[in-house]
Amino acid sequence: MEAPEPNSCARPETAAQRGSGHPLPVTHAFCNEWLDERHFLPKWVKAVLRAPLGCGWPERWLGSCRGFPVRALDFSLPVLLGLLVSMTINLVEPFGLGNATKAHSQRISARLVAPFYNSQAQDHVAVVLIDDGTLQARGMAWPPRYAYYEEMLRRILAHQPRAVFVDVLLEERRDYDDSFAAAQESLTATLGDAGIPVYFGVSAPGRQSIFSASGARNVVTSWHGTGSAYPLHIGEGNALKPAGARPTAGPVGVADSRSVALALYRDACPDAGQAGCTEAGTELGPEAELPPMAVRWGFNPPVVAEPMREHLHGCLADARPGWRQRSSQSLQLLWDSFRSGAKDRIEDDKRQECAYTLTVFEEQLDGEALLGDEDAGIGPLLKDRVVLVGTHLIGLNDRVLSPVHQQIPGVYLHAMALDNLMHWGRDYTHPPSRWKGIGVGLLNAVVLSAVCGMLMACFSRAPKEAPARWPQNRWVQLTLLFVALAATGIVLSILFQRWLRMPPGDWIGMVLMVFGLSLFVHGLWRKHVLSGPNGRRDGTANQGRESGADQVGSGGMADAGAGDASGAGG
């Protein structure tokens, strides 16, 4: 019988082990025979892999343990190493594959948690929408006369809102519209009497709305360079520079660097005692130091009191849903995303058609019904709300992509960002720093590798040793492994959003990588352990002798992790 080479950590197999019929644990991807068969690996790489993993360090830590812990460690170590290599390569981001799977991971996670977003700020934010039905009811075309904006704002301000934002760019006057002078004069008086901050959107810092002289403020509505995140500060680094734009700097009405949501938040929450506010808006600190926000979208429509419901269109809820209904909604959204590969329109066909934010169409503000009844104790519908005015018109491409609504008017993005700020304050969700993201990725890798190692350790037990509850069919095992890894990735993404206040990482790409590595490691285990004495005796062991490789016996592989080895002969 040939003895093992001096640098091998193998020990002879005992008679008890030979007769037990149990497969010996094996450090699958780092055993001496496997390394010797990989001729493309340099010697120093093999030495590095053998040094920590091939010379019995698990035995020093785990003592004489020969059971589940060592087996799970044997399976998880090569998977973890493969993940670390892939994460290192991913730092280069070849072809943007990592960003693509990361964006899809975040989108599915956002759909999963959207039904559970429950903010008290929902009762203090509203959208006034101008759509084609509004134009038809008003008997006008787009763009409307300047007098229309003054009339609309007068009707909104009669509801006593906290602040108003008009998401319409009015930077250049139209010479053919002679209503501007009268509209500006009336708006100056209206804003002065109301004392409520009113903002008009502008395209870039330094630009002004034509109504700035009336007392309206300017706020930038466009940006770039932040991906899917919503910036709270818009400056030179991320401001759009429209072609042909001529900045009109001046002391009156110049747009500041705050985004729409941040400007409205600081007006809506001057202190923490305001309804719907978690903390005062001033607690955020200088806007230039604030990271961009990963907007969390809501799913369930708002609740409106019964007297007002009959005067509004649909998309209103009778009461806030409970946890059982929210869980059902979440699972349905997850199932639709799972089937989106086979049915590419399923997410669009089953989209949430009702906005999370209370929506009032502009023509509904004409009547006095929405102003309430002070004698009956019913206040105006928009009272104490932040009102955002936006458009939803055919031919105007002012839309954003929501994970649950699909395409939705862009004003709702500002509304949801404001809702997030009012709900969380300084704890709003934002992308992590580079090093924090790397640390979270390593934690993901360790957890997923451990789950993979434990499951494969259970599946890899010999028939005499395996309990009846573990299936022996290979395809059933792989299906269970994939489901367990996907569930673990989803749970990790939810935990990171809840406690670390950061969007989920690329859990889909990592789950697929772990699953692919597990198939590789599982194949090694079947080749070296389940093949049995006859499979190992035919040529493979002889080829190892002829090439001078470390010897492995016919009963199984040398267990570098546990310090055991099978006999070299038959």
Coordinates of C-alpha atoms in Angstrom, one line a residue:
M1 CA 0.0 0.0 0.0
E2 CA 1.4 3.4 -1.0
A3 CA 1.8 5.9 1.7
P4 CA 0.7 9.5 1.3
E5 CA 3.2 12.1 0.3
P6 CA 4.7 14.1 3.2
N7 CA 2.9 17.3 2.3
S8 CA -0.5 15.6 2.4
C9 CA -2.6 15.9 5.5
A10 CA -4.2 12.5 5.0
R11 CA -4.5 9.9 7.7
P12 CA -5.3 6.3 7.1
E13 CA -8.9 5.3 7.1
T14 CA -10.0 3.4 10.1
A15 CA -11.8 0.1 9.9
A16 CA -14.8 1.6 11.5
Q17 CA -15.0 4.2 8.8
R18 CA -14.5 1.7 6.0
G19 CA -17.3 -0.4 7.3
S20 CA -19.8 2.3 8.1
G21 CA -20.8 3.0 4.5
H22 CA -20.7 6.8 5.3
P23 CA -19.0 9.1 2.8
L24 CA -16.1 10.8 4.5
P25 CA -16.2 14.6 4.6
V26 CA -14.0 16.2 1.9
T27 CA -12.8 19.7 1.3
H28 CA -14.3 19.4 -2.2
A29 CA -12.7 22.1 -4.3
F30 CA -9.3 22.2 -2.5
C31 CA -8.4 18.5 -2.1
N32 CA -4.9 17.6 -3.5
E33 CA -6.2 15.4 -6.3
W34 CA -8.5 18.1 -7.6
L35 CA -5.8 20.7 -7.5
D36 CA -3.3 18.4 -9.3
E37 CA -5.8 17.9 -12.1
R38 CA -5.9 21.7 -12.7
H39 CA -2.7 22.1 -14.7
F40 CA -3.6 25.7 -15.7
L41 CA -3.2 26.8 -12.1
P42 CA 0.3 28.1 -11.1
K43 CA 2.1 26.2 -8.3
W44 CA 1.9 29.3 -6.0
V45 CA -1.9 29.4 -6.4
K46 CA -2.1 25.7 -5.4
A47 CA 0.2 26.3 -2.5
V48 CA -2.0 29.2 -1.3
L49 CA -5.1 27.1 -1.6
R50 CA -3.5 24.1 0.2
A51 CA -2.0 26.1 3.0
P52 CA -5.1 27.4 4.8
L53 CA -7.6 24.9 3.5
G54 CA -5.8 21.7 2.8
C55 CA -3.8 21.0 6.0
G56 CA -6.4 20.4 8.6
W57 CA -7.1 23.8 10.0
P58 CA -10.8 22.9 10.6
E59 CA -9.5 20.0 12.7
R60 CA -7.6 22.4 14.9
W61 CA -10.7 24.5 15.4
L62 CA -13.3 21.8 15.5
G63 CA -11.2 19.1 17.3
S64 CA -12.3 15.6 16.5
C65 CA -15.7 16.6 15.0
R66 CA -16.5 14.5 11.9
G67 CA -20.1 15.4 11.5
F68 CA -22.3 18.1 10.1
P69 CA -20.2 21.2 10.9
V70 CA -17.2 20.0 9.0
R71 CA -19.3 18.8 6.1
A72 CA -21.1 22.1 5.9
L73 CA -17.8 24.0 6.1
D74 CA -16.4 21.8 3.3
F75 CA -19.2 22.7 1.0
S76 CA -19.5 26.4 1.9
L77 CA -15.7 27.3 1.6
P78 CA -15.3 26.8 -2.2
V79 CA -18.6 28.6 -2.8
L80 CA -17.5 31.6 -0.6
L81 CA -14.1 31.7 -2.4
G82 CA -15.9 31.7 -5.8
L83 CA -18.1 34.6 -4.7
L84 CA -15.2 36.6 -3.5
V85 CA -13.5 36.1 -6.9
S86 CA -16.6 37.2 -8.7
M87 CA -17.0 40.2 -6.4
T88 CA -13.5 41.3 -7.2
I89 CA -14.1 41.0 -10.9
N90 CA -17.4 42.9 -10.5
L91 CA -15.5 45.9 -9.2
V92 CA -14.5 46.4 -12.8
E93 CA -18.2 46.1 -13.8
P94 CA -17.7 44.3 -17.2
F95 CA -20.4 45.2 -19.7
G96 CA -22.5 46.7 -16.8
L97 CA -23.9 43.3 -16.0
G98 CA -23.6 43.9 -12.2
N99 CA -25.6 47.2 -12.5
A100 CA -28.3 45.5 -14.6
T101 CA -28.9 42.7 -12.1
K102 CA -28.6 45.1 -9.2
A103 CA -31.3 47.4 -10.7
H104 CA -33.6 44.4 -11.2
S105 CA -32.9 43.2 -7.6
Q106 CA -33.8 46.6 -6.2
R107 CA -37.0 46.8 -8.4
I108 CA -38.3 43.4 -7.2
S109 CA -37.5 44.3 -3.6
A110 CA -39.3 47.6 -4.0
R111 CA -42.4 45.7 -5.3
L112 CA -42.2 43.2 -2.4
V113 CA -42.2 45.9 0.3
A114 CA -44.4 48.5 -1.3
P115 CA -47.7 47.1 0.3
F116 CA -46.1 47.5 3.7
Y117 CA -45.2 51.2 3.3
N118 CA -47.6 52.9 5.8
S119 CA -46.9 56.6 6.4
Q120 CA -48.9 59.1 8.3
A121 CA -47.7 61.6 5.8
Q122 CA -50.1 60.1 3.3
D123 CA -52.9 62.2 4.9
H124 CA -50.9 65.4 4.4
V125 CA -49.7 65.2 0.8
A126 CA -52.0 65.6 -2.3
V127 CA -51.6 65.9 -6.1
V128 CA -53.8 68.1 -8.2
L129 CA -53.7 66.6 -11.7
I130 CA -54.3 68.4 -15.0
D131 CA -55.2 65.8 -17.7
D132 CA -56.9 65.8 -21.0
G133 CA -60.3 65.5 -19.2
T134 CA -59.4 68.7 -17.4
L135 CA -58.7 70.5 -20.7
Q136 CA -61.9 69.3 -22.1
A137 CA -63.9 70.4 -19.1
R138 CA -62.3 73.8 -19.2
G139 CA -62.8 74.1 -23.0
M140 CA -59.1 74.9 -23.6
A141 CA -56.0 73.5 -25.2
W142 CA -52.5 73.1 -23.9
P143 CA -50.7 75.4 -23.1
P144 CA -53.4 77.3 -21.3
R145 CA -53.5 81.1 -20.9
Y146 CA -51.6 82.7 -18.0
A147 CA -54.8 83.6 -16.4
Y148 CA -55.6 79.9 -15.8
Y149 CA -52.6 79.5 -13.5
E150 CA -53.7 82.4 -11.3
E151 CA -57.3 81.0 -11.1
M152 CA -56.0 77.5 -10.3
L153 CA -53.7 78.7 -7.5
R154 CA -56.5 80.8 -6.1
R155 CA -58.8 77.8 -5.9
I156 CA -56.0 75.7 -4.3
L157 CA -55.0 78.3 -1.8
A158 CA -58.7 78.6 -0.7
H159 CA -58.2 75.1 0.9
Q160 CA -55.4 76.5 3.2
P161 CA -52.6 74.0 2.2
R162 CA -49.2 74.1 3.9
A163 CA -47.3 74.7 0.6
V164 CA -47.9 74.4 -3.2
F165 CA -45.7 73.3 -6.0
V166 CA -46.5 73.7 -9.7
D167 CA -44.6 71.2 -11.8
V168 CA -44.9 73.2 -15.0
L169 CA -42.0 75.1 -16.6
L170 CA -42.9 78.7 -17.2
E171 CA -39.6 80.4 -18.0
E172 CA -40.3 82.2 -21.3
R173 CA -43.3 84.4 -22.0
R174 CA -45.5 83.8 -25.0
D175 CA -46.0 87.1 -26.9
Y176 CA -49.4 86.1 -28.2
D177 CA -50.9 85.7 -24.7
D178 CA -52.1 89.1 -23.5
S179 CA -53.3 87.8 -20.1
F180 CA -49.9 87.8 -18.4
A181 CA -50.0 91.3 -16.9
A182 CA -53.4 90.8 -15.3
A183 CA -52.5 87.3 -14.1
Q184 CA -49.3 88.5 -12.5
E185 CA -51.1 91.3 -10.7
S186 CA -53.8 89.1 -9.4
L187 CA -51.3 86.4 -8.3
T188 CA -49.2 89.0 -6.4
A189 CA -52.3 89.9 -4.4
T190 CA -53.4 86.3 -3.9
L191 CA -50.0 85.1 -2.6
G192 CA -49.6 88.1 -0.4
D193 CA -53.0 87.5 1.2
A194 CA -52.5 83.8 1.7
G195 CA -49.0 83.8 3.1
I196 CA -48.5 80.3 1.8
P197 CA -45.2 79.3 0.0
V198 CA -45.8 78.6 -3.7
Y199 CA -43.1 77.1 -5.9
F200 CA -42.8 77.0 -9.7
G201 CA -40.5 74.5 -11.3
V202 CA -37.5 75.6 -13.3
S203 CA -35.1 73.6 -15.5
A204 CA -31.7 74.5 -13.9
P205 CA -30.2 76.6 -11.0
G206 CA -30.2 80.3 -11.9
R207 CA -33.4 80.0 -14.0
Q208 CA -36.5 81.9 -13.0
S209 CA -40.2 81.4 -13.5
I210 CA -42.1 84.3 -15.2
F211 CA -44.2 84.6 -12.0
S212 CA -41.1 85.1 -9.7
A213 CA -41.9 88.8 -9.4
S214 CA -45.3 87.9 -8.0
G215 CA -43.8 86.3 -4.9
A216 CA -43.6 82.8 -6.2
R217 CA -40.4 80.8 -5.5
N218 CA -38.3 78.8 -7.9
V219 CA -37.2 75.2 -7.4
V220 CA -35.2 73.0 -9.8
T221 CA -37.1 70.0 -11.2
S222 CA -34.4 68.3 -13.4
W223 CA -31.1 66.6 -12.7
H224 CA -28.8 63.9 -14.0
G225 CA -26.0 61.7 -12.7
T226 CA -27.8 60.0 -9.7
G227 CA -29.2 56.9 -11.5
S228 CA -32.5 55.9 -10.0
A229 CA -31.9 57.9 -6.8
Y230 CA -33.6 61.2 -6.0
P231 CA -31.2 64.0 -5.2
L232 CA -31.9 66.4 -2.3
H233 CA -29.3 68.8 -3.6
I234 CA -29.0 70.0 -7.2
G235 CA -25.8 71.9 -8.0
E236 CA -23.2 72.1 -10.7
G237 CA -22.4 68.4 -10.5
N238 CA -25.9 67.0 -11.3
A239 CA -27.9 69.9 -12.7
L240 CA -29.1 69.7 -16.3
K241 CA -27.8 72.3 -18.7
P242 CA -30.5 72.7 -21.4
A243 CA -29.2 73.6 -24.9
G244 CA -29.4 77.4 -25.4
A245 CA -30.4 78.1 -21.8
R246 CA -29.3 81.6 -20.6
P247 CA -29.1 81.9 -16.8
T248 CA -30.9 84.9 -15.5
A249 CA -29.3 85.4 -12.1
G250 CA -30.7 88.1 -9.8
P251 CA -31.7 88.8 -6.3
V252 CA -35.4 88.0 -6.8
G253 CA -36.7 84.4 -7.3
V254 CA -33.4 82.7 -8.1
A255 CA -33.7 78.9 -7.8
D256 CA -31.8 77.5 -4.8
S257 CA -30.0 74.2 -4.7
R258 CA -32.7 72.3 -2.9
S259 CA -34.8 69.7 -4.7
V260 CA -38.6 69.9 -4.8
A261 CA -39.1 67.3 -2.0
L262 CA -36.5 69.0 0.3
A263 CA -37.9 72.5 -0.3
L264 CA -41.5 71.4 0.4
Y265 CA -40.4 69.3 3.4
R266 CA -38.8 72.2 5.2
D267 CA -41.9 74.3 4.6
A268 CA -44.2 71.5 5.7
C269 CA -42.3 70.5 8.8
P270 CA -40.9 73.6 10.5
D271 CA -40.9 71.5 13.7
A272 CA -41.5 67.9 14.8
G273 CA -45.0 68.8 16.2
Q274 CA -46.5 69.2 12.8
A275 CA -49.0 66.4 11.8
G276 CA -47.4 63.8 9.6
C277 CA -43.8 64.9 10.4
T278 CA -41.3 62.7 12.2
E279 CA -38.9 65.5 12.9
A280 CA -38.3 69.1 12.0
G281 CA -37.0 69.7 8.5
T282 CA -34.0 71.7 9.8
E283 CA -32.7 68.5 11.4
L284 CA -31.5 67.3 8.0
G285 CA -28.6 69.7 7.9
P286 CA -27.0 71.4 4.9
E287 CA -28.5 70.1 1.7
A288 CA -25.1 70.0 0.0
E289 CA -24.1 67.2 2.4
L290 CA -27.2 65.1 2.0
P291 CA -26.9 61.8 0.0
P292 CA -29.5 61.1 -2.7
M293 CA -32.6 59.2 -1.7
A294 CA -33.7 55.8 -2.8
V295 CA -37.4 56.5 -3.0
R296 CA -39.7 54.0 -1.3
W297 CA -43.0 53.7 -3.2
G298 CA -46.3 53.0 -1.6
F299 CA -49.0 50.7 -2.9
N300 CA -52.4 51.2 -1.2
P301 CA -54.5 54.2 -2.1
P302 CA -55.4 56.9 0.5
V303 CA -58.3 56.9 2.9
V304 CA -60.8 59.8 2.6
A305 CA -63.7 60.6 5.0
E306 CA -67.1 59.7 3.7
P307 CA -68.5 63.2 3.2
M308 CA -65.7 63.9 0.6
R309 CA -65.7 60.5 -1.1
E310 CA -68.8 61.1 -3.2
H311 CA -67.3 64.2 -4.7
L312 CA -64.1 62.5 -5.9
H313 CA -63.4 59.8 -8.5
G314 CA -62.3 56.3 -7.6
C315 CA -59.0 55.1 -6.2
L316 CA -59.9 55.7 -2.6
A317 CA -59.8 53.2 0.2
D318 CA -62.4 52.6 3.0
A319 CA -59.7 51.8 5.6
R320 CA -56.1 51.0 5.8
P321 CA -55.4 47.3 5.0
G322 CA -54.2 44.9 7.7
W323 CA -51.0 42.8 7.7
R324 CA -52.8 39.8 6.1
Q325 CA -54.0 41.8 3.2
R326 CA -50.6 43.5 2.8
S327 CA -48.9 40.2 2.8
S328 CA -51.2 38.8 0.2
Q329 CA -50.5 41.9 -2.0
S330 CA -46.8 41.5 -1.5
L331 CA -46.8 37.8 -2.5
Q332 CA -48.9 38.6 -5.6
L333 CA -46.5 41.2 -6.7
L334 CA -43.6 38.8 -6.2
W335 CA -45.3 36.1 -8.2
D336 CA -46.1 38.5 -11.0
S337 CA -42.4 39.4 -11.2
F338 CA -41.4 35.8 -11.1
R339 CA -43.6 35.1 -14.2
S340 CA -42.5 38.3 -16.0
G341 CA -39.9 36.3 -18.0
A342 CA -42.6 34.1 -19.6
K343 CA -45.2 36.9 -19.8
D344 CA -43.4 40.1 -20.4
R345 CA -46.6 42.2 -20.0
I346 CA -47.9 40.7 -16.8
E347 CA -46.5 43.5 -14.6
D348 CA -48.0 46.1 -16.8
D349 CA -51.3 44.4 -17.1
K350 CA -51.5 43.9 -13.3
R351 CA -50.1 47.3 -12.3
Q352 CA -51.5 49.3 -9.5
E353 CA -53.8 51.8 -11.2
C354 CA -54.4 53.9 -8.1
A355 CA -51.7 56.3 -6.9
Y356 CA -50.6 56.1 -3.3
T357 CA -50.9 59.9 -2.9
L358 CA -54.4 61.5 -2.8
T359 CA -55.2 62.8 -6.3
V360 CA -57.7 65.5 -7.2
F361 CA -58.4 66.5 -10.8
E362 CA -58.2 70.3 -11.2
E363 CA -61.7 70.7 -12.5
Q364 CA -63.0 69.2 -9.3
L365 CA -61.8 72.3 -7.4
D366 CA -64.6 74.4 -9.0
G367 CA -67.4 73.4 -6.6
E368 CA -67.6 74.3 -2.9
A369 CA -68.2 70.6 -1.9
L370 CA -64.5 70.0 -1.4
L371 CA -64.1 73.1 0.7
G372 CA -66.0 71.3 3.4
D373 CA -68.6 72.6 5.9
E374 CA -67.1 74.5 8.8
D375 CA -70.5 74.4 10.7
A376 CA -70.4 70.6 10.5
G377 CA -66.7 70.4 11.5
I378 CA -65.6 69.3 8.1
G379 CA -62.5 71.2 6.8
P380 CA -61.4 71.6 3.2
L381 CA -60.1 68.5 1.5
L382 CA -56.6 70.0 0.9
K383 CA -56.3 71.8 4.2
D384 CA -53.0 71.2 6.0
R385 CA -51.7 69.2 3.0
V386 CA -48.7 69.9 0.7
V387 CA -50.2 70.2 -2.7
L388 CA -48.2 69.3 -5.9
V389 CA -49.7 70.3 -9.3
G390 CA -48.7 68.1 -12.2
T391 CA -49.8 67.1 -15.7
H392 CA -50.9 63.9 -17.3
L393 CA -51.4 64.8 -21.0
I394 CA -51.1 62.9 -24.2
G395 CA -48.0 64.0 -26.0
L396 CA -46.1 65.3 -22.9
N397 CA -43.5 62.8 -21.9
D398 CA -43.4 63.8 -18.2
R399 CA -43.5 60.3 -16.7
V400 CA -41.3 58.2 -14.4
L401 CA -41.2 54.5 -13.8
S402 CA -42.7 53.2 -10.6
P403 CA -42.1 49.6 -9.5
V404 CA -45.8 49.1 -8.8
H405 CA -47.5 51.6 -11.1
Q406 CA -45.2 51.2 -14.1
Q407 CA -45.3 54.6 -16.0
I408 CA -46.8 57.4 -13.8
P409 CA -46.8 61.2 -14.1
G410 CA -43.5 62.7 -12.8
V411 CA -45.2 64.8 -10.1
Y412 CA -45.8 61.6 -8.1
L413 CA -42.0 61.0 -7.8
H414 CA -41.7 64.4 -6.0
A415 CA -44.8 63.5 -3.9
M416 CA -43.3 60.1 -2.8
A417 CA -39.9 61.6 -2.1
L418 CA -41.6 64.2 0.1
D419 CA -43.7 61.5 1.8
N420 CA -40.5 59.6 2.6
L421 CA -38.8 62.6 4.1
M422 CA -41.9 63.4 6.3
H423 CA -42.1 59.7 7.4
W424 CA -38.4 59.0 8.1
G425 CA -36.6 62.4 8.3
R426 CA -32.9 61.8 8.6
D427 CA -33.4 58.1 8.4
Y428 CA -34.6 58.1 4.8
T429 CA -33.3 55.3 2.6
H430 CA -30.2 56.2 0.6
P431 CA -27.5 54.3 -1.4
P432 CA -24.5 53.3 0.8
S433 CA -21.0 54.5 0.5
R434 CA -18.6 52.4 -1.5
W435 CA -17.0 50.7 1.4
K436 CA -20.2 50.1 3.2
G437 CA -21.6 48.6 0.1
I438 CA -18.6 46.3 -0.2
G439 CA -19.1 45.3 3.5
V440 CA -22.7 44.5 2.9
G441 CA -21.8 42.5 -0.2
L442 CA -19.3 40.4 1.9
L443 CA -22.0 39.8 4.5
N444 CA -24.3 38.6 1.8
A445 CA -21.7 36.3 0.4
V446 CA -21.0 34.7 3.9
V447 CA -24.6 34.2 4.7
L448 CA -25.6 32.7 1.3
S449 CA -22.5 30.5 1.3
A450 CA -23.4 29.2 4.8
V451 CA -27.0 28.5 3.8
C452 CA -25.7 26.7 0.7
G453 CA -23.1 24.7 2.7
M454 CA -25.6 23.6 5.3
L455 CA -28.2 22.4 2.8
M456 CA -25.7 20.6 0.7
A457 CA -24.2 19.0 3.8
C458 CA -27.7 17.6 4.6
F459 CA -28.2 16.4 1.0
S460 CA -24.8 14.8 0.7
R461 CA -25.2 12.3 3.5
A462 CA -25.1 8.6 2.7
P463 CA -28.5 6.8 2.3
K464 CA -28.0 4.9 5.6
E465 CA -27.1 8.2 7.3
A466 CA -29.6 10.5 5.7
P467 CA -33.0 11.0 7.5
A468 CA -36.1 10.3 5.6
R469 CA -37.1 14.0 5.6
W470 CA -34.2 14.8 3.2
P471 CA -35.1 14.0 -0.5
Q472 CA -32.5 11.9 -2.3
N473 CA -33.6 13.0 -5.8
R474 CA -30.9 15.3 -7.2
W475 CA -33.3 17.6 -9.0
V476 CA -35.5 18.0 -6.0
Q477 CA -32.5 18.8 -3.9
L478 CA -31.3 21.5 -6.4
T479 CA -34.8 23.0 -6.5
L480 CA -35.0 23.2 -2.7
L481 CA -31.5 24.8 -2.7
F482 CA -32.5 27.4 -5.2
V483 CA -35.7 28.3 -3.3
A484 CA -33.8 28.5 0.0
L485 CA -31.1 30.8 -1.6
A486 CA -33.7 33.1 -3.2
A487 CA -35.7 33.3 0.1
T488 CA -32.5 34.2 2.0
G489 CA -31.6 36.9 -0.6
I490 CA -35.0 38.4 -0.3
V491 CA -34.9 38.4 3.5
L492 CA -31.5 40.0 3.5
S493 CA -32.7 42.7 1.2
I494 CA -35.6 43.5 3.4
L495 CA -33.4 43.6 6.6
F496 CA -31.0 45.9 4.9
Q497 CA -33.8 48.3 4.0
R498 CA -35.3 48.2 7.4
W499 CA -32.3 48.5 9.7
L500 CA -29.5 49.8 7.6
R501 CA -31.7 52.2 5.6
M502 CA -30.1 51.3 2.3
P503 CA -31.5 49.8 -0.9
P504 CA -30.9 46.1 -1.4
G505 CA -27.8 45.0 -3.2
D506 CA -27.5 42.6 -6.2
W507 CA -29.1 39.7 -4.4
I508 CA -30.4 38.2 -7.6
G509 CA -26.9 38.1 -9.2
M510 CA -25.4 36.7 -6.0
V511 CA -28.1 34.0 -5.6
L512 CA -27.5 32.9 -9.2
M513 CA -23.7 32.9 -8.6
V514 CA -24.1 30.8 -5.4
F515 CA -26.4 28.4 -7.2
G516 CA -24.0 28.0 -10.1
L517 CA -21.1 27.4 -7.7
S518 CA -23.1 24.9 -5.7
L519 CA -23.7 22.9 -8.9
F520 CA -20.0 22.9 -9.4
V521 CA -19.2 21.8 -5.9
H522 CA -22.0 19.3 -5.9
G523 CA -20.6 17.7 -9.1
L524 CA -17.2 17.4 -7.4
W525 CA -18.8 15.7 -4.4
R526 CA -20.6 13.2 -6.7
K527 CA -17.4 12.5 -8.7
H528 CA -15.1 12.0 -5.7
V529 CA -17.4 10.5 -3.1
L530 CA -20.5 8.9 -4.5
S531 CA -18.6 7.2 -7.3
G532 CA -17.5 4.6 -4.8
P533 CA -14.5 2.2 -4.8
N534 CA -15.1 0.9 -8.3
G535 CA -15.3 4.3 -9.8
R536 CA -12.2 5.5 -8.1
R537 CA -10.2 2.3 -8.9
D538 CA -10.6 2.6 -12.6
G539 CA -7.7 4.6 -14.0
T540 CA -8.3 7.8 -12.0
A541 CA -6.2 6.7 -9.0
N542 CA -3.6 5.1 -11.4
Q543 CA -3.4 8.3 -13.4
G544 CA -2.7 10.1 -10.2
R545 CA 0.1 7.7 -9.3
E546 CA 1.6 8.1 -12.8
S547 CA 1.6 11.8 -12.6
G548 CA 3.1 11.9 -9.1
A549 CA -0.1 13.4 -7.6
D550 CA -1.0 13.1 -4.0
Q551 CA -2.6 9.7 -3.4
V552 CA -6.2 9.2 -2.5
G553 CA -7.6 5.8 -1.6
S554 CA -10.4 3.9 -3.3
G555 CA -12.7 4.4 -0.4
G556 CA -13.0 8.2 -0.7
M557 CA -11.1 11.5 -0.9
A558 CA -8.6 12.7 1.6
D559 CA -10.4 14.9 4.0
A560 CA -8.1 17.9 4.4
G561 CA -10.8 19.7 6.5
A562 CA -11.2 16.9 9.0
G563 CA -7.8 15.3 8.7
D564 CA -9.1 11.9 7.6
A565 CA -8.2 9.9 4.5
S566 CA -9.3 6.6 3.0
G567 CA -6.9 3.8 2.5
A568 CA -4.7 4.0 -0.5
G569 CA -5.4 0.5 -1.8
G570 CA -8.5 -1.6 -2.1

